[in-house]
Every structure is written in C-alpha cells, then in structure tokens.
Tab-separated table of C-alpha atoms and ligand atoms in Angstrom:
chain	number	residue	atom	x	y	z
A	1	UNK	CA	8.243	14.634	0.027
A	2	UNK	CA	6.152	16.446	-2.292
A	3	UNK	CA	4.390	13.387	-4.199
A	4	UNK	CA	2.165	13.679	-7.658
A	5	UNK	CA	-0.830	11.106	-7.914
A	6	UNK	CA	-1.862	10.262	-11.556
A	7	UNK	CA	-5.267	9.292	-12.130
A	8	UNK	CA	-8.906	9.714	-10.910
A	9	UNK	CA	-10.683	6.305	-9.604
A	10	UNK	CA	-11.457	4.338	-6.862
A	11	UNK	CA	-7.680	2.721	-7.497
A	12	UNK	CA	-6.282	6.689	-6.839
A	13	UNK	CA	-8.822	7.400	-4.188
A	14	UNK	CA	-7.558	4.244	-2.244
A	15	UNK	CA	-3.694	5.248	-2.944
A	16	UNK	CA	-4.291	9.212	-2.054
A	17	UNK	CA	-5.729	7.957	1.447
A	18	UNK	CA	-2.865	5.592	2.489
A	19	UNK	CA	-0.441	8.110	1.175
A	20	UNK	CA	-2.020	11.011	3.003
A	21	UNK	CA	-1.598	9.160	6.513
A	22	UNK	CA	2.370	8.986	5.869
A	23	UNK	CA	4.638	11.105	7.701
A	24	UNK	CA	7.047	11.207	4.989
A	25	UNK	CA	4.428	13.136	2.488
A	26	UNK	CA	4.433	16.518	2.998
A	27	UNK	CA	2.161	18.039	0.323
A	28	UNK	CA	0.041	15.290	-2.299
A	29	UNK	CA	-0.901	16.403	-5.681
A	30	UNK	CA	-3.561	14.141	-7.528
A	31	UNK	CA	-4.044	14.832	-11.011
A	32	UNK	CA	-7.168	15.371	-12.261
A	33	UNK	CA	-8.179	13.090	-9.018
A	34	UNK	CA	-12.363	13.224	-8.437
A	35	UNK	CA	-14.504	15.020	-5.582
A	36	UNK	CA	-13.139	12.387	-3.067
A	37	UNK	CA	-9.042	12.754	-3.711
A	38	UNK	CA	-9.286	15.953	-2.570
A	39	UNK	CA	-10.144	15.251	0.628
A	40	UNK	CA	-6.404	13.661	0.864
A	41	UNK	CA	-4.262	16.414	-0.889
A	42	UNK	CA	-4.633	18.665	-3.473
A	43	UNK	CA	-6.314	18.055	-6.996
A	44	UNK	CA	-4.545	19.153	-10.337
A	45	UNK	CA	-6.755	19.771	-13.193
A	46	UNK	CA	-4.236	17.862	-15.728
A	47	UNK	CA	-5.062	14.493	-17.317
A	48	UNK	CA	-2.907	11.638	-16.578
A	49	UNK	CA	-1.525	10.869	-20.491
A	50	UNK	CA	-0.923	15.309	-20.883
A	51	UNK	CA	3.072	14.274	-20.715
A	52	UNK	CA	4.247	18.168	-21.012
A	53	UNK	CA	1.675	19.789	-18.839
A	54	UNK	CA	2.515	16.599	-16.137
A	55	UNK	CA	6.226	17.373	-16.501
A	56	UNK	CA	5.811	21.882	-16.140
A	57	UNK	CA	3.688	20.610	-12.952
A	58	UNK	CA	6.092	18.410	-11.267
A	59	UNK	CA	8.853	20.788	-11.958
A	60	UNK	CA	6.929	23.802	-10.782
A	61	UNK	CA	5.981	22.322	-7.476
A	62	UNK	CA	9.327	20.438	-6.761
A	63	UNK	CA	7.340	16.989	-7.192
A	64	UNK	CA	9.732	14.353	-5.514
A	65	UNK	CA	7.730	11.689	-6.564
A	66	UNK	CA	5.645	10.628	-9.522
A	67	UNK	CA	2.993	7.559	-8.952
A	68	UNK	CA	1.080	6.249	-11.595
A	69	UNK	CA	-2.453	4.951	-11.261
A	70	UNK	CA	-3.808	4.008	-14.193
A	71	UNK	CA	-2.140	1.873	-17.576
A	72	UNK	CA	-2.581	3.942	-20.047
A	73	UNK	CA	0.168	6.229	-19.313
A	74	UNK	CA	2.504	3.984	-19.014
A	75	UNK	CA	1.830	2.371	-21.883
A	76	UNK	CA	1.969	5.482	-23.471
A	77	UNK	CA	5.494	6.273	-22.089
A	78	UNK	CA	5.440	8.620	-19.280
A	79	UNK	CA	8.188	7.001	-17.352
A	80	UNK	CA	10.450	6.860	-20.664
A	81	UNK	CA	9.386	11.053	-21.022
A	82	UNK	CA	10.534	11.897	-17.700
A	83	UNK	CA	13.744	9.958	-18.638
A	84	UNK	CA	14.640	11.229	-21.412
A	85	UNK	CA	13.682	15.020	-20.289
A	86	UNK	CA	17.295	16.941	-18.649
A	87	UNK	CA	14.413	18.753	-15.897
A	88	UNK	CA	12.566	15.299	-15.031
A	89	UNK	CA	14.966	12.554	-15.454
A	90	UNK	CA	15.602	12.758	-11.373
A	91	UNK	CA	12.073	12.487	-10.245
A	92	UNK	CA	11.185	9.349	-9.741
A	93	UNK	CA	8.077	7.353	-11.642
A	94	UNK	CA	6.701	4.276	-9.682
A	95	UNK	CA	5.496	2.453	-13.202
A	96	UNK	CA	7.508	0.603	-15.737
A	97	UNK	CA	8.503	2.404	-18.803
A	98	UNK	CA	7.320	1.726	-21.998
A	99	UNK	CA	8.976	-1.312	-22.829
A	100	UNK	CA	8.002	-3.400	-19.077
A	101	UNK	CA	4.432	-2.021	-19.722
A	102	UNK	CA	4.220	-4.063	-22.759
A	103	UNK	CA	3.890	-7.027	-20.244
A	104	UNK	CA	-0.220	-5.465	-20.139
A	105	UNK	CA	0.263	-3.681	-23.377
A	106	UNK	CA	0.422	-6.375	-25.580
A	107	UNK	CA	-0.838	-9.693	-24.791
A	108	UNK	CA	1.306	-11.248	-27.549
A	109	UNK	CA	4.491	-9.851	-25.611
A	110	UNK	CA	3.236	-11.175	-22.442
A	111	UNK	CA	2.852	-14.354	-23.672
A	112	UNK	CA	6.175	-15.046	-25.186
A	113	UNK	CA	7.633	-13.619	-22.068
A	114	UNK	CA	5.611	-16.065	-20.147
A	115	UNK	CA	7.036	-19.008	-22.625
A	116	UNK	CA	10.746	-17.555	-22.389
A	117	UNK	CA	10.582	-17.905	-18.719
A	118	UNK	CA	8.576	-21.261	-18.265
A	119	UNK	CA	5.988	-19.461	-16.713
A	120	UNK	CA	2.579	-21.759	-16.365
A	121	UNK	CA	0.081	-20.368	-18.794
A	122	UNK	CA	-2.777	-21.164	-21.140
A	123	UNK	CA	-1.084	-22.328	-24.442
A	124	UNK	CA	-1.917	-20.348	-27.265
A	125	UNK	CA	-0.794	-19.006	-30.336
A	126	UNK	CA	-0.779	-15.222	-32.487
A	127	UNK	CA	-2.531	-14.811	-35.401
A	128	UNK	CA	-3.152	-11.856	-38.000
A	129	UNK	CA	-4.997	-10.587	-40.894
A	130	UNK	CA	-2.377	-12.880	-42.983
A	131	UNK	CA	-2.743	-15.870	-41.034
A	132	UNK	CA	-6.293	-15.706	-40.786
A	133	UNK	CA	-6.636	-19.187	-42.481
A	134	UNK	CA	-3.759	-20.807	-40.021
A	135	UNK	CA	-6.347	-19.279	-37.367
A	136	UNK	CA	-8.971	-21.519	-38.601
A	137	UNK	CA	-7.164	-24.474	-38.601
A	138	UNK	CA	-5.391	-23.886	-34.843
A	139	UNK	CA	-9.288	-23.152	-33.986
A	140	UNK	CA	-10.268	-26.825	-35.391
A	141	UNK	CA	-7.683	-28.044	-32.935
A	142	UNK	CA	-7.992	-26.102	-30.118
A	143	UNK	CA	-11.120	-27.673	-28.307
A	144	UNK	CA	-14.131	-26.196	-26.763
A	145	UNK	CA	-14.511	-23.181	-25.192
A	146	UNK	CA	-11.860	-21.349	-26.599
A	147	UNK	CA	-10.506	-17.936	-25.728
A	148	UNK	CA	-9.664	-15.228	-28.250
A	149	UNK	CA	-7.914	-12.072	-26.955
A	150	UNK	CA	-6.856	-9.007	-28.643
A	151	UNK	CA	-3.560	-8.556	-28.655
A	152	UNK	CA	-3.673	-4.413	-27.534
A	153	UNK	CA	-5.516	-2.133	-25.040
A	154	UNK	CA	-8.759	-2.733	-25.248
A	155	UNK	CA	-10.015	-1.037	-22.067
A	156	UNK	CA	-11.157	-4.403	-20.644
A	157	UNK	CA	-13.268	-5.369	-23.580
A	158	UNK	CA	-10.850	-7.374	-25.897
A	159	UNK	CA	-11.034	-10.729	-24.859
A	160	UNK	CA	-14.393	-13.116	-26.119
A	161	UNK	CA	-14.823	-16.929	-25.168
A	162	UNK	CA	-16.210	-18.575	-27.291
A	163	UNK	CA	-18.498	-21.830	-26.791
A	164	UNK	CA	-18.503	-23.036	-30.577
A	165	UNK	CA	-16.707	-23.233	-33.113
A	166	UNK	CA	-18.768	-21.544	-35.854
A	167	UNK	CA	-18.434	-18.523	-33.095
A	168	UNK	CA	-14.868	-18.721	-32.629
A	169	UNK	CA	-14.764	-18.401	-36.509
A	170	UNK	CA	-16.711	-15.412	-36.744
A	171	UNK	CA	-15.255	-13.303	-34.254
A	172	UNK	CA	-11.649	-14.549	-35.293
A	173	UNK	CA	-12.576	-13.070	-38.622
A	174	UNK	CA	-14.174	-9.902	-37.270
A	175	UNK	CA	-11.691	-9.043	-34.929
A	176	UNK	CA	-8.819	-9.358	-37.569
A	177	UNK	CA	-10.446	-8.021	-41.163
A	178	UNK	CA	-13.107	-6.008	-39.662
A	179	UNK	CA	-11.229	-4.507	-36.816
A	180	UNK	CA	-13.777	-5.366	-33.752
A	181	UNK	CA	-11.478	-3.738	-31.682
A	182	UNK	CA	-9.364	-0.922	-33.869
A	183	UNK	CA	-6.053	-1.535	-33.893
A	184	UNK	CA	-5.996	-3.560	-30.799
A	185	UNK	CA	-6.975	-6.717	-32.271
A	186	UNK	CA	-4.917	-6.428	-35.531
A	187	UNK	CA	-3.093	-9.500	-33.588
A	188	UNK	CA	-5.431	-12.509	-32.145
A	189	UNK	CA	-4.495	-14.640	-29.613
A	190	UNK	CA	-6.569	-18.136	-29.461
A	191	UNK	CA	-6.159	-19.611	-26.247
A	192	UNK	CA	-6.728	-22.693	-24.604
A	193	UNK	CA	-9.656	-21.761	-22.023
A	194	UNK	CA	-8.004	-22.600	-18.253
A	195	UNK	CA	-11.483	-24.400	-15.537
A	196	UNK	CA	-10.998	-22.885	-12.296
A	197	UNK	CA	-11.123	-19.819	-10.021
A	198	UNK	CA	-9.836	-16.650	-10.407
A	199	UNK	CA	-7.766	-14.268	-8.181
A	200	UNK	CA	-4.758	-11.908	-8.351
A	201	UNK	CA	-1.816	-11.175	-6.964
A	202	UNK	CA	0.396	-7.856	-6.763
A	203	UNK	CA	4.028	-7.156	-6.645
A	204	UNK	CA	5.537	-4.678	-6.023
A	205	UNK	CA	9.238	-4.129	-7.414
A	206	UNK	CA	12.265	-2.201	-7.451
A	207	UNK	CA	13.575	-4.107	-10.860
A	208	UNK	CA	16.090	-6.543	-8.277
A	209	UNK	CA	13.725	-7.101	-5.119
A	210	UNK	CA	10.417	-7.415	-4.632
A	211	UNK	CA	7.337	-7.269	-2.046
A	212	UNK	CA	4.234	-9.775	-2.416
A	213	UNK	CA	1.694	-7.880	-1.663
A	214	UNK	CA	-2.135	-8.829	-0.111
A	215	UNK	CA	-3.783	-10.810	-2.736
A	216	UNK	CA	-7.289	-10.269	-3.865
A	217	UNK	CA	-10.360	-11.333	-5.733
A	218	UNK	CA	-12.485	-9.660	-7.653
A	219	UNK	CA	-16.212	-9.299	-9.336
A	220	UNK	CA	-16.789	-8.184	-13.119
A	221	UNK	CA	-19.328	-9.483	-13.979
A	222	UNK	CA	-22.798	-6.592	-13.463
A	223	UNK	CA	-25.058	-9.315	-11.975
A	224	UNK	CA	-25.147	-11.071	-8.931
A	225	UNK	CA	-24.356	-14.615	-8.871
A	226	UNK	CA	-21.646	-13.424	-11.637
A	227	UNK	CA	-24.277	-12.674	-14.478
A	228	UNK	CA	-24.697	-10.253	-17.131
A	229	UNK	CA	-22.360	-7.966	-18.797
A	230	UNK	CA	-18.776	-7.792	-17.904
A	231	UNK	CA	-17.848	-4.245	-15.874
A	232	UNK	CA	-14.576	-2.642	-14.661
A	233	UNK	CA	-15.345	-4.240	-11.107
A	234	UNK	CA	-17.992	-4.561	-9.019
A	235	UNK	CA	-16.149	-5.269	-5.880
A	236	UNK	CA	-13.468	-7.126	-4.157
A	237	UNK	CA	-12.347	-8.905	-1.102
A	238	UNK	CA	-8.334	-9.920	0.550
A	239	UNK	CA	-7.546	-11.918	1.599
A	240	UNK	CA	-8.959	-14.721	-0.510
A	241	UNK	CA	-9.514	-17.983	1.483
A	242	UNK	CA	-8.628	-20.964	-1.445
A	243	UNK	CA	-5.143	-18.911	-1.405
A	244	UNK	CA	-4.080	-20.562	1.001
A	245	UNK	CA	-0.237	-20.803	2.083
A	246	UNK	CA	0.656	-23.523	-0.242
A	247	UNK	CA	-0.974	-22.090	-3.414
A	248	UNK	CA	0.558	-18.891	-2.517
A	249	UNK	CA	4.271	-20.136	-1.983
A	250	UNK	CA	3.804	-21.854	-5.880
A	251	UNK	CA	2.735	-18.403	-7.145
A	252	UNK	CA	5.968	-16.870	-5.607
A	253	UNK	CA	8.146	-19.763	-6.761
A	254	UNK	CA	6.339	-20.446	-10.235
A	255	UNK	CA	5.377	-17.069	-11.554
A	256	UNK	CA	6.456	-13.939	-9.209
A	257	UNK	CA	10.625	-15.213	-9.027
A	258	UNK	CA	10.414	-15.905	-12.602
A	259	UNK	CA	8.433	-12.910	-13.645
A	260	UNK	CA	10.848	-10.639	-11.425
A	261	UNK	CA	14.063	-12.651	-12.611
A	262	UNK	CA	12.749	-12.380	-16.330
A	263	UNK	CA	12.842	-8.709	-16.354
A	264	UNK	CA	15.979	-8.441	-14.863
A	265	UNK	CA	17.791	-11.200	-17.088
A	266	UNK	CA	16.028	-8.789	-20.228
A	267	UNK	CA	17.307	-6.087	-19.118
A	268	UNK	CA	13.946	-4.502	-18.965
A	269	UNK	CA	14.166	-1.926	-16.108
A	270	UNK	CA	10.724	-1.964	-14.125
A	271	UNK	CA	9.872	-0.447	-10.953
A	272	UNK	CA	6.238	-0.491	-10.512
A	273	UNK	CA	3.458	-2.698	-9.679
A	274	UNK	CA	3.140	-6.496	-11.350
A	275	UNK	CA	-0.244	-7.309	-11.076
A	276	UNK	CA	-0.717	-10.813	-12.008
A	277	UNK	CA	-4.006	-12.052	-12.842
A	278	UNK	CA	-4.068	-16.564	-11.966
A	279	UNK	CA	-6.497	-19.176	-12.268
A	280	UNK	CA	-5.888	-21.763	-9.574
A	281	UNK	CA	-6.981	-25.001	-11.588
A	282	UNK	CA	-6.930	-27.194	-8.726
A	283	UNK	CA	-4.318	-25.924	-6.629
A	284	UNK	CA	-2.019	-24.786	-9.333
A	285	UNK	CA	-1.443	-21.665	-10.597
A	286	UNK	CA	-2.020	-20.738	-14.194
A	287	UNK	CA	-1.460	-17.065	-15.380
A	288	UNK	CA	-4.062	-15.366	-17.151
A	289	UNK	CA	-2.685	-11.563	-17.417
A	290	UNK	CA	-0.067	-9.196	-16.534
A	291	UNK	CA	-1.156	-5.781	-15.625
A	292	UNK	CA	1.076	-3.258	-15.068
A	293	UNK	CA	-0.214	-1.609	-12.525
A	294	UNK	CA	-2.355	-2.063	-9.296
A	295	UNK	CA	-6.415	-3.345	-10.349
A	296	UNK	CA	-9.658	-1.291	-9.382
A	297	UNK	CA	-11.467	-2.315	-7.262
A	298	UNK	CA	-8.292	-4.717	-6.013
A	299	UNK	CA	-6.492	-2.010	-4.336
A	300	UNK	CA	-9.426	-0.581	-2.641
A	301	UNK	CA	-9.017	-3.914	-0.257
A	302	UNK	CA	-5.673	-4.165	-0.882
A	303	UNK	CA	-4.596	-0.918	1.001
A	304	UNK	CA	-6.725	-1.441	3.989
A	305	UNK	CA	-4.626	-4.075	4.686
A	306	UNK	CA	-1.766	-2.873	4.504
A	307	UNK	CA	-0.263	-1.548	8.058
A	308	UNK	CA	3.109	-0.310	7.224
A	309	UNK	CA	3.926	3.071	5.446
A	310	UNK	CA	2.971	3.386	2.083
A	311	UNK	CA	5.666	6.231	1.150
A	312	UNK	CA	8.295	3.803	2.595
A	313	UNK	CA	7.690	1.521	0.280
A	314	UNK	CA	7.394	3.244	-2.668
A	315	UNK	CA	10.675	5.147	-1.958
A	316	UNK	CA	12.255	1.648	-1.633
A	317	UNK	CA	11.132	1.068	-5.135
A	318	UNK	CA	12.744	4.190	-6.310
A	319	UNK	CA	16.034	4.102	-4.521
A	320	UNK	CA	15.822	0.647	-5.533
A	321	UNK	CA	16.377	-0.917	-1.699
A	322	UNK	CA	12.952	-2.323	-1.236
A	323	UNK	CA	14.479	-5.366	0.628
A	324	UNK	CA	15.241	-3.026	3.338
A	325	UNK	CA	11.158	-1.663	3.841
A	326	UNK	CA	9.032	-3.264	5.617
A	327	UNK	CA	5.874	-4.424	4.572
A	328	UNK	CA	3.212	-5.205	7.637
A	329	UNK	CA	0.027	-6.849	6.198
A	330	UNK	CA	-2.958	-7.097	8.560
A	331	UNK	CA	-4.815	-10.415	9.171
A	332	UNK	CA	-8.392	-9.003	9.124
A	333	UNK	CA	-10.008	-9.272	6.025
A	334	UNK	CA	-11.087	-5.991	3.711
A	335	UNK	CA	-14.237	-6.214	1.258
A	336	UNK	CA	-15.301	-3.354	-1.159
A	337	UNK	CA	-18.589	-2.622	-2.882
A	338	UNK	CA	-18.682	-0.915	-6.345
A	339	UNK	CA	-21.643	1.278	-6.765
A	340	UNK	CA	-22.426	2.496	-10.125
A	341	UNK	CA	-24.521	4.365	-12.231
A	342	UNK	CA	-27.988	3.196	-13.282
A	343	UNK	CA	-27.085	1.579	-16.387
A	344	UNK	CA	-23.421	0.960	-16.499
A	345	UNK	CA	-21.946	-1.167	-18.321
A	346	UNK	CA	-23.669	0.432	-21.156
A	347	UNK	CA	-25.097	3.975	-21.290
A	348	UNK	CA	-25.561	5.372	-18.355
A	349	UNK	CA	-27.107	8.548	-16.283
A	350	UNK	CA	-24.728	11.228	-15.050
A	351	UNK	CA	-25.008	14.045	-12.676
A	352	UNK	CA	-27.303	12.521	-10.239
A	353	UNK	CA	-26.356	13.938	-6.640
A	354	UNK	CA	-25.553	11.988	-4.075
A	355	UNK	CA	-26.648	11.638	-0.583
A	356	UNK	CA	-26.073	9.881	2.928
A	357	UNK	CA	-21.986	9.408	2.816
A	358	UNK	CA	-22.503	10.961	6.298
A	359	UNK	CA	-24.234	7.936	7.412
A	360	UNK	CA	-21.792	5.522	6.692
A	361	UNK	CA	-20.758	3.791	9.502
A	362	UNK	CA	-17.596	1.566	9.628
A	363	UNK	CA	-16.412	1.486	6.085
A	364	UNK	CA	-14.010	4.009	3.925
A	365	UNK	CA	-15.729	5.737	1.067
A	366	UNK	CA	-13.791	5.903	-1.930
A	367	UNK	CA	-14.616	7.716	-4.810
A	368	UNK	CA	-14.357	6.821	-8.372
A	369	UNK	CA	-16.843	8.600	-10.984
A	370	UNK	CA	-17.262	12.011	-8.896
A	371	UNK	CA	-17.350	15.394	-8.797
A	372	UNK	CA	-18.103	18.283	-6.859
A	373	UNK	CA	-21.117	20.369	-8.028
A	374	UNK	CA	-21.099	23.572	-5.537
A	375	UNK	CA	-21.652	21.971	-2.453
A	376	UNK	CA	-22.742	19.178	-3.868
A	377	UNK	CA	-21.258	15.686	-4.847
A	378	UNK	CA	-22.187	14.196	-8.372
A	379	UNK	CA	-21.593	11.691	-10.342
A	380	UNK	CA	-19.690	11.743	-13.368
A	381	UNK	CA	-18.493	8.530	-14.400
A	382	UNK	CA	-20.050	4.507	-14.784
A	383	UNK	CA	-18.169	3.578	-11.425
A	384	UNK	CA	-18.725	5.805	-9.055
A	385	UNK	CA	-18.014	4.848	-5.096
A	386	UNK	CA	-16.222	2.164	-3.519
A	387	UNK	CA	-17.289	0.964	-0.563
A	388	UNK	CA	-14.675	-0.681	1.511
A	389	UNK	CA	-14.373	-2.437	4.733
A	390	UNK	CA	-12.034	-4.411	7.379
A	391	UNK	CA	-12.984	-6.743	9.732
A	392	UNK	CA	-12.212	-9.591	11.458
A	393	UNK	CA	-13.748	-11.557	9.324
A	394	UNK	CA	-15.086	-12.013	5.810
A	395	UNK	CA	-18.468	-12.378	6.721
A	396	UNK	CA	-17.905	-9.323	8.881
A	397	UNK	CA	-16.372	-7.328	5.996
A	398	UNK	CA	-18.690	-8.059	3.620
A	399	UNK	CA	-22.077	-7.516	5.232
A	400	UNK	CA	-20.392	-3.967	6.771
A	401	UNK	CA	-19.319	-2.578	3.112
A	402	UNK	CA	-23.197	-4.075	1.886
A	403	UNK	CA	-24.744	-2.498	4.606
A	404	UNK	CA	-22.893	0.502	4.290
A	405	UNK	CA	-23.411	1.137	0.181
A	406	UNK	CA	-27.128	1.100	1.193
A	407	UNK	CA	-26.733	4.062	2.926
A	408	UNK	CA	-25.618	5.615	0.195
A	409	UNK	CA	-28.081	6.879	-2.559
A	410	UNK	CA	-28.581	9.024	-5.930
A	411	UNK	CA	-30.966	8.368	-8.519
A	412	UNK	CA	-30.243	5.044	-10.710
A	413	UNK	CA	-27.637	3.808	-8.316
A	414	UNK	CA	-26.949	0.494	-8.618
A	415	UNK	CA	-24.767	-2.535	-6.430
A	416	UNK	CA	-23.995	-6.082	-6.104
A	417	UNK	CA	-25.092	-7.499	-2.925
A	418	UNK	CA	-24.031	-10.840	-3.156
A	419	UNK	CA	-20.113	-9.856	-3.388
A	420	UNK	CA	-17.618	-12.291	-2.100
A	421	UNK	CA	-20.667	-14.542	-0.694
A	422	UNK	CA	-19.508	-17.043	-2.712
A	423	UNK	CA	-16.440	-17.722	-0.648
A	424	UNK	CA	-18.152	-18.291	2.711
B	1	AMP	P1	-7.861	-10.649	-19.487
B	1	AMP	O1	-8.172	-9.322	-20.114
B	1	AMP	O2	-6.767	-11.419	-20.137
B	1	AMP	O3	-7.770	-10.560	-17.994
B	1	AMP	O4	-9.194	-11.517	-19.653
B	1	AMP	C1	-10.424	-11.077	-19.121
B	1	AMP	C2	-11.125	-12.209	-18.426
B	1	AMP	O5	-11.372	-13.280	-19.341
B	1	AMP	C3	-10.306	-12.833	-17.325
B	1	AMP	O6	-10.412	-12.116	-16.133
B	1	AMP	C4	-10.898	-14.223	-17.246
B	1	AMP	O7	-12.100	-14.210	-16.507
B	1	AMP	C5	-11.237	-14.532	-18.672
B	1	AMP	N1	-10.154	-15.294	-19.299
B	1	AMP	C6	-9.077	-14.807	-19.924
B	1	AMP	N2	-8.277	-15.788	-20.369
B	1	AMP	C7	-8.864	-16.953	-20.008
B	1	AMP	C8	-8.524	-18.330	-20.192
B	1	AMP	N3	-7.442	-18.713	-20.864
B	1	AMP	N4	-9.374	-19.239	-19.699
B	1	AMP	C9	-10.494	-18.883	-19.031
B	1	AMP	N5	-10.875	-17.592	-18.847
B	1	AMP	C10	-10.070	-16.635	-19.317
C-alpha cells in the first residue's frame, strides 16, 4: 500500500515509525512531516488543512491510504472532501468526517452527545452572549472551583478554572462579549469541576467494531511537580498503574460501548481514533473530552506498545472488519520525555541546532518541532523531541527516556525530569 501521513509532530513521528516497520506499506508519504519523518518514508511539502493540493497528491502517487494526524483537518472536513470528490471518494481517510469530529470540535456537541447517551460526565450547561445574565446566575449555583470551557478549537487554550466567583464572572463575561478566544468561545460551557486523576484512553473504530487501545497519562503542565503554565505535553507514560482492570472494564462498559453505539445509533459514520480524555474520581470514570484523534505526546508511548501491525489495523478500520485484526499490546511499560524550546509555552527561541541524538542509548527519538538545516538538525517549533522508552518497568522506562533527553542538547533546551514519578 502506498499510505499518505498528515501532519508534522511527535504524534506523526511516532505513527510514520510503526507504519514504516509494516510489511503491508510499500512506499509512506508524510506531509509536510519534520527532519525526523523522513527517516521513515518520504516527506511532502503540503500542509495538512491544503484539501486540493492533498487530494492532486494522493491521486498522483496512487495513495491507498489517507491517515490523519492532527484535528484540525478533520474538523475542517478533509474526510467529507475526499467524499464528495469522483477521483478521491475510494481512498480511504482514517478520521471522522466533519460531522463525528464535532465530538472535539465543539464541546457543546460533545456534551449533549454525552447526555443523549448517559455517558458519566461533569454536569454543565451552554451559555452565550444572550444568556450572559442566565450565566451569572448558573455560576451562583454552581459551587467552587468551577470550569468554563470554550465551546470551539481553541488549540488547547480554551478552558479556565476558576477558584472564585468574582473570577468566574469576569472571564464568563470576557470570553462571551469580548471574545477571549475569537469565535471559539462565542458559546461557554460552565462546568462542574470533577477531584481526581487524569488519564486517557484511545479507540480505535471502524464505525461498528472497535479496538481499546493502550491507555496513557499525560503531563501539561511546564513545571515539574505539575506547575506553571499549561503546554501541549510534556511527556507521557502506558500503561498507567491506578487503571487497573476494574476501572478499565467500567470505561469500556460506561463510556467506550456507549460512545461507539452512540455514533452508530446517529448515524454518524466515524472511522478514526476516539480519544477519550477521564477523570477517575475514586474508581469511577468521569469524561472530561473527546478528541478526535490520537493525543501528543500519548501516542509516542502508545505505539511502543503496540506489537501487532499497525497497517493491519488501520485497513480493518477502512474495510470496516476491525473485529477480524488483531491487536497484540505489550506488557512492558513505555515513558516519553518532551523536550522543548527555551521558553515554550510562551515565546520561544528557534533555530538552535541540535546535538548528541547519536548518543542516545535505549530510547526512540521522535521528532516534533524540527528541521533539517544542511546537514544539520534544527529546531523549528515549541515542542521539539520526544523521547520515548520501553521497559520492563516504569521505573525502568522513565529513568531510560530522562537519562536519554540529557543526552540530547541545543541552546535553551528545556525538560521535565520528574515525569510519571508521581506514579511510583
Ligand atoms: P479539555 O480541553 O476539556 O481537555 O480541558 C483541559 C484540561 O482542563 C483537562 O485536561 C483537565 O485537566 C482540566 N479540566 C477540564 N474539565 C475539567 C473538569 N470538569 N474538572 C476538572 N478539571 C477539568
């Protein structure tokens, strides 16, 4: 199969690698991919939401198979435009179309899905510029912290909690008459805040059956001991040790059957990724967030883990007989360091070279914010390499990807060293 990548991060980096090593891809195309993809296949200078130029490329180079990385697309409707184009309408897109993307899209959506299908959730309600003063009043009710999200894309940024009430106010009123967030807040959600620890789980699905994937947990916050600013990730670790069996069998039989089932019943077509982002508040599972796609740095870990082809799979989620793939997770545990730039999340320095990816010793390299600068690499973006291990164990995996990022240096470069400590 000739198969066309869409994206350029870590998330792409970790998908070009486990693609490259099956037997059933004969030539990968990664488009625009970073310095690292193209260690994997070939990179394609055409960004991921540049529908027509996407659509001449796969034709041109008899693309068999289209998988999307990133949301945005999606969102945007690249699924529904190879659809609805006579040349593309047979290649297949592993990502929901337009409408099952809404499920990240719009949180509003999500949430009345989540309601329709007695999915366990945060209660909330949806305000606007209109309702403003209804706002206030739910606000007086809601209790302390409370959560207001922007209903759109918001890459990352949209959702505040708030600790008083005076604050909740303010922002309420920024966000909908002063447009915090552009169009993505001109609907508020005010949510009941949910006590407990985070961690996601993936799906994969062919719109009937579906594969539970490793779970993971990530880090956003810049700091260690989860401080400062809140990034796109700062690493990750699977498997994640309070998931245990129990909690995992209520996540299929609360949220993934009913998530899966919802769809269908709709009538909204999805084959894709589900990634579902829980709170366990005390050994129940509460959902925070649909994404509609895989998470970065989540699939970093995720795909060291898993054993079985990766092109199987996703052509059981085309041909829509996924039941019939097999899906071999590992047992060892995977852990992945984010290294950025020095001063991500906020400004930060770019084209600094970087050195000592030779000496790495036992983890995969995975690059994000890259490029190649003659011979050398450089970075380009706030996120730039992934460090990612597997080990036995997750003490194991986490002081080999630690040890590893510190043999890695450019100028400013910056990492969490405390990643996934908190679970031992
Ligand atoms: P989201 O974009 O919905 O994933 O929200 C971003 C982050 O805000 C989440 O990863 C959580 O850490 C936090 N968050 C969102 N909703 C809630 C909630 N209802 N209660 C507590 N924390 C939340």
């Amino acid at each position: 199969m000739n198969i066309l990548l869409l994206g350029s991060g870590g998330r792409e980096s970790a998908f070009a690698w486990k693609i490259s090593q099956s037997p059933k891809c004969d030539h990968l195309f990664i488009a625009p991919g970073n310095a690292g993809t193209s260690q994997y296949g070939t990179n394609v200078n055409i960004k991921a939401t540049d529908f027509e130029n996407i659509g001449n490329f796969a034709i041109e180079n008899s693309i068999d198979l289209v998988l999307v990385g990133p949301e945005e697309p999606l969102v945007k409707g690249i699924h529904d435009f190879f659809l609805a184009n006579e040349g593309l309408k047979d290649i297949p897109v592993i990502g929901p179309q337009s409408e099952g993307a809404q499920l990240e899209g719009s949180k509003d959506f999500s949430k009345a899905f989540m309601q329709r299908h007695n999915i366990p959730a945060a209660a909330s309600q949806t305000f606007t510029r209109e309702t403003l003063q209804e706002g206030f009043e739910y606000l007086a009710t809601a209790g302390l912290p409370v959560v207001l999200k922007a209903d759109g894309l918001a890459a990352g940024k949209g959702v505040l909690i708030c600790t008083t009430l005076e604050e909740a106010q303010l922002e309420l009123t920024e966000m909908l008459t002063h447009a915090k967030f552009g169009d993505a807040g001109s609907k508020v959600l005010v949510e009941q805040f949910l006590q407990g620890i985070e961690l996601s789980v993936f799906v994969m699905t062919d719109g009937e059956n579906y594969k539970v994937l490793p779970e993971a947990k990530d880090y956003k916050r810049i700091g260690e001991g989860d401080t400062g600013l809140n990034t796109g990730g700062m690493g990750s670790v699977s498997p994640v040790p309070f998931a245990d069996e129990a909690f995992l069998k209520k996540v299929e039989e609360k949220v993934i059957i009913p998530t899966v089932e919802g769809l269908r019943k709709e009538n909204i077509a999805y084959k894709g990724f589900i990634f579902i982002g829980l709170m366990n508040c005390d050994g129940e599972p509460y959902m925070i967030e649909y994404n509609c796609r895989m998470g970065d740095p989540e699939t970093e870990s995720v795909m060291l883990r898993i054993e079985s082809d990766f092109v199987d799979l996703l052509e059981g989620v085309a041909e829509g007989n996924l039941d019939k793939k097999e899906l071999i997770i590992s047992n060892r545990t995977a852990a992945t360091v984010v290294m950025v730039a020095g001063g991500y999340p906020g400004e930060y320095l770019k084209n600094k070279v970087i050195t000592g990816i030779e000496n790495v010793r036992d983890s995969k390299v995975f690059h994000a914010g890259t490029s190649m600068q003659g011979d050398d690499i450089i970075t380009t973006g706030g996120r730039v390499l992934a460090v990612s291990s597997l080990q036995d164990n997750l003490f194991d995996a986490l002081q080999q990807a630690t040890a590893d990022a510190s043999r890695i240096y450019w100028d400013g470069m910056y990492f969490r060293k405390d990643i996934g400590f908190d679970l031992l």
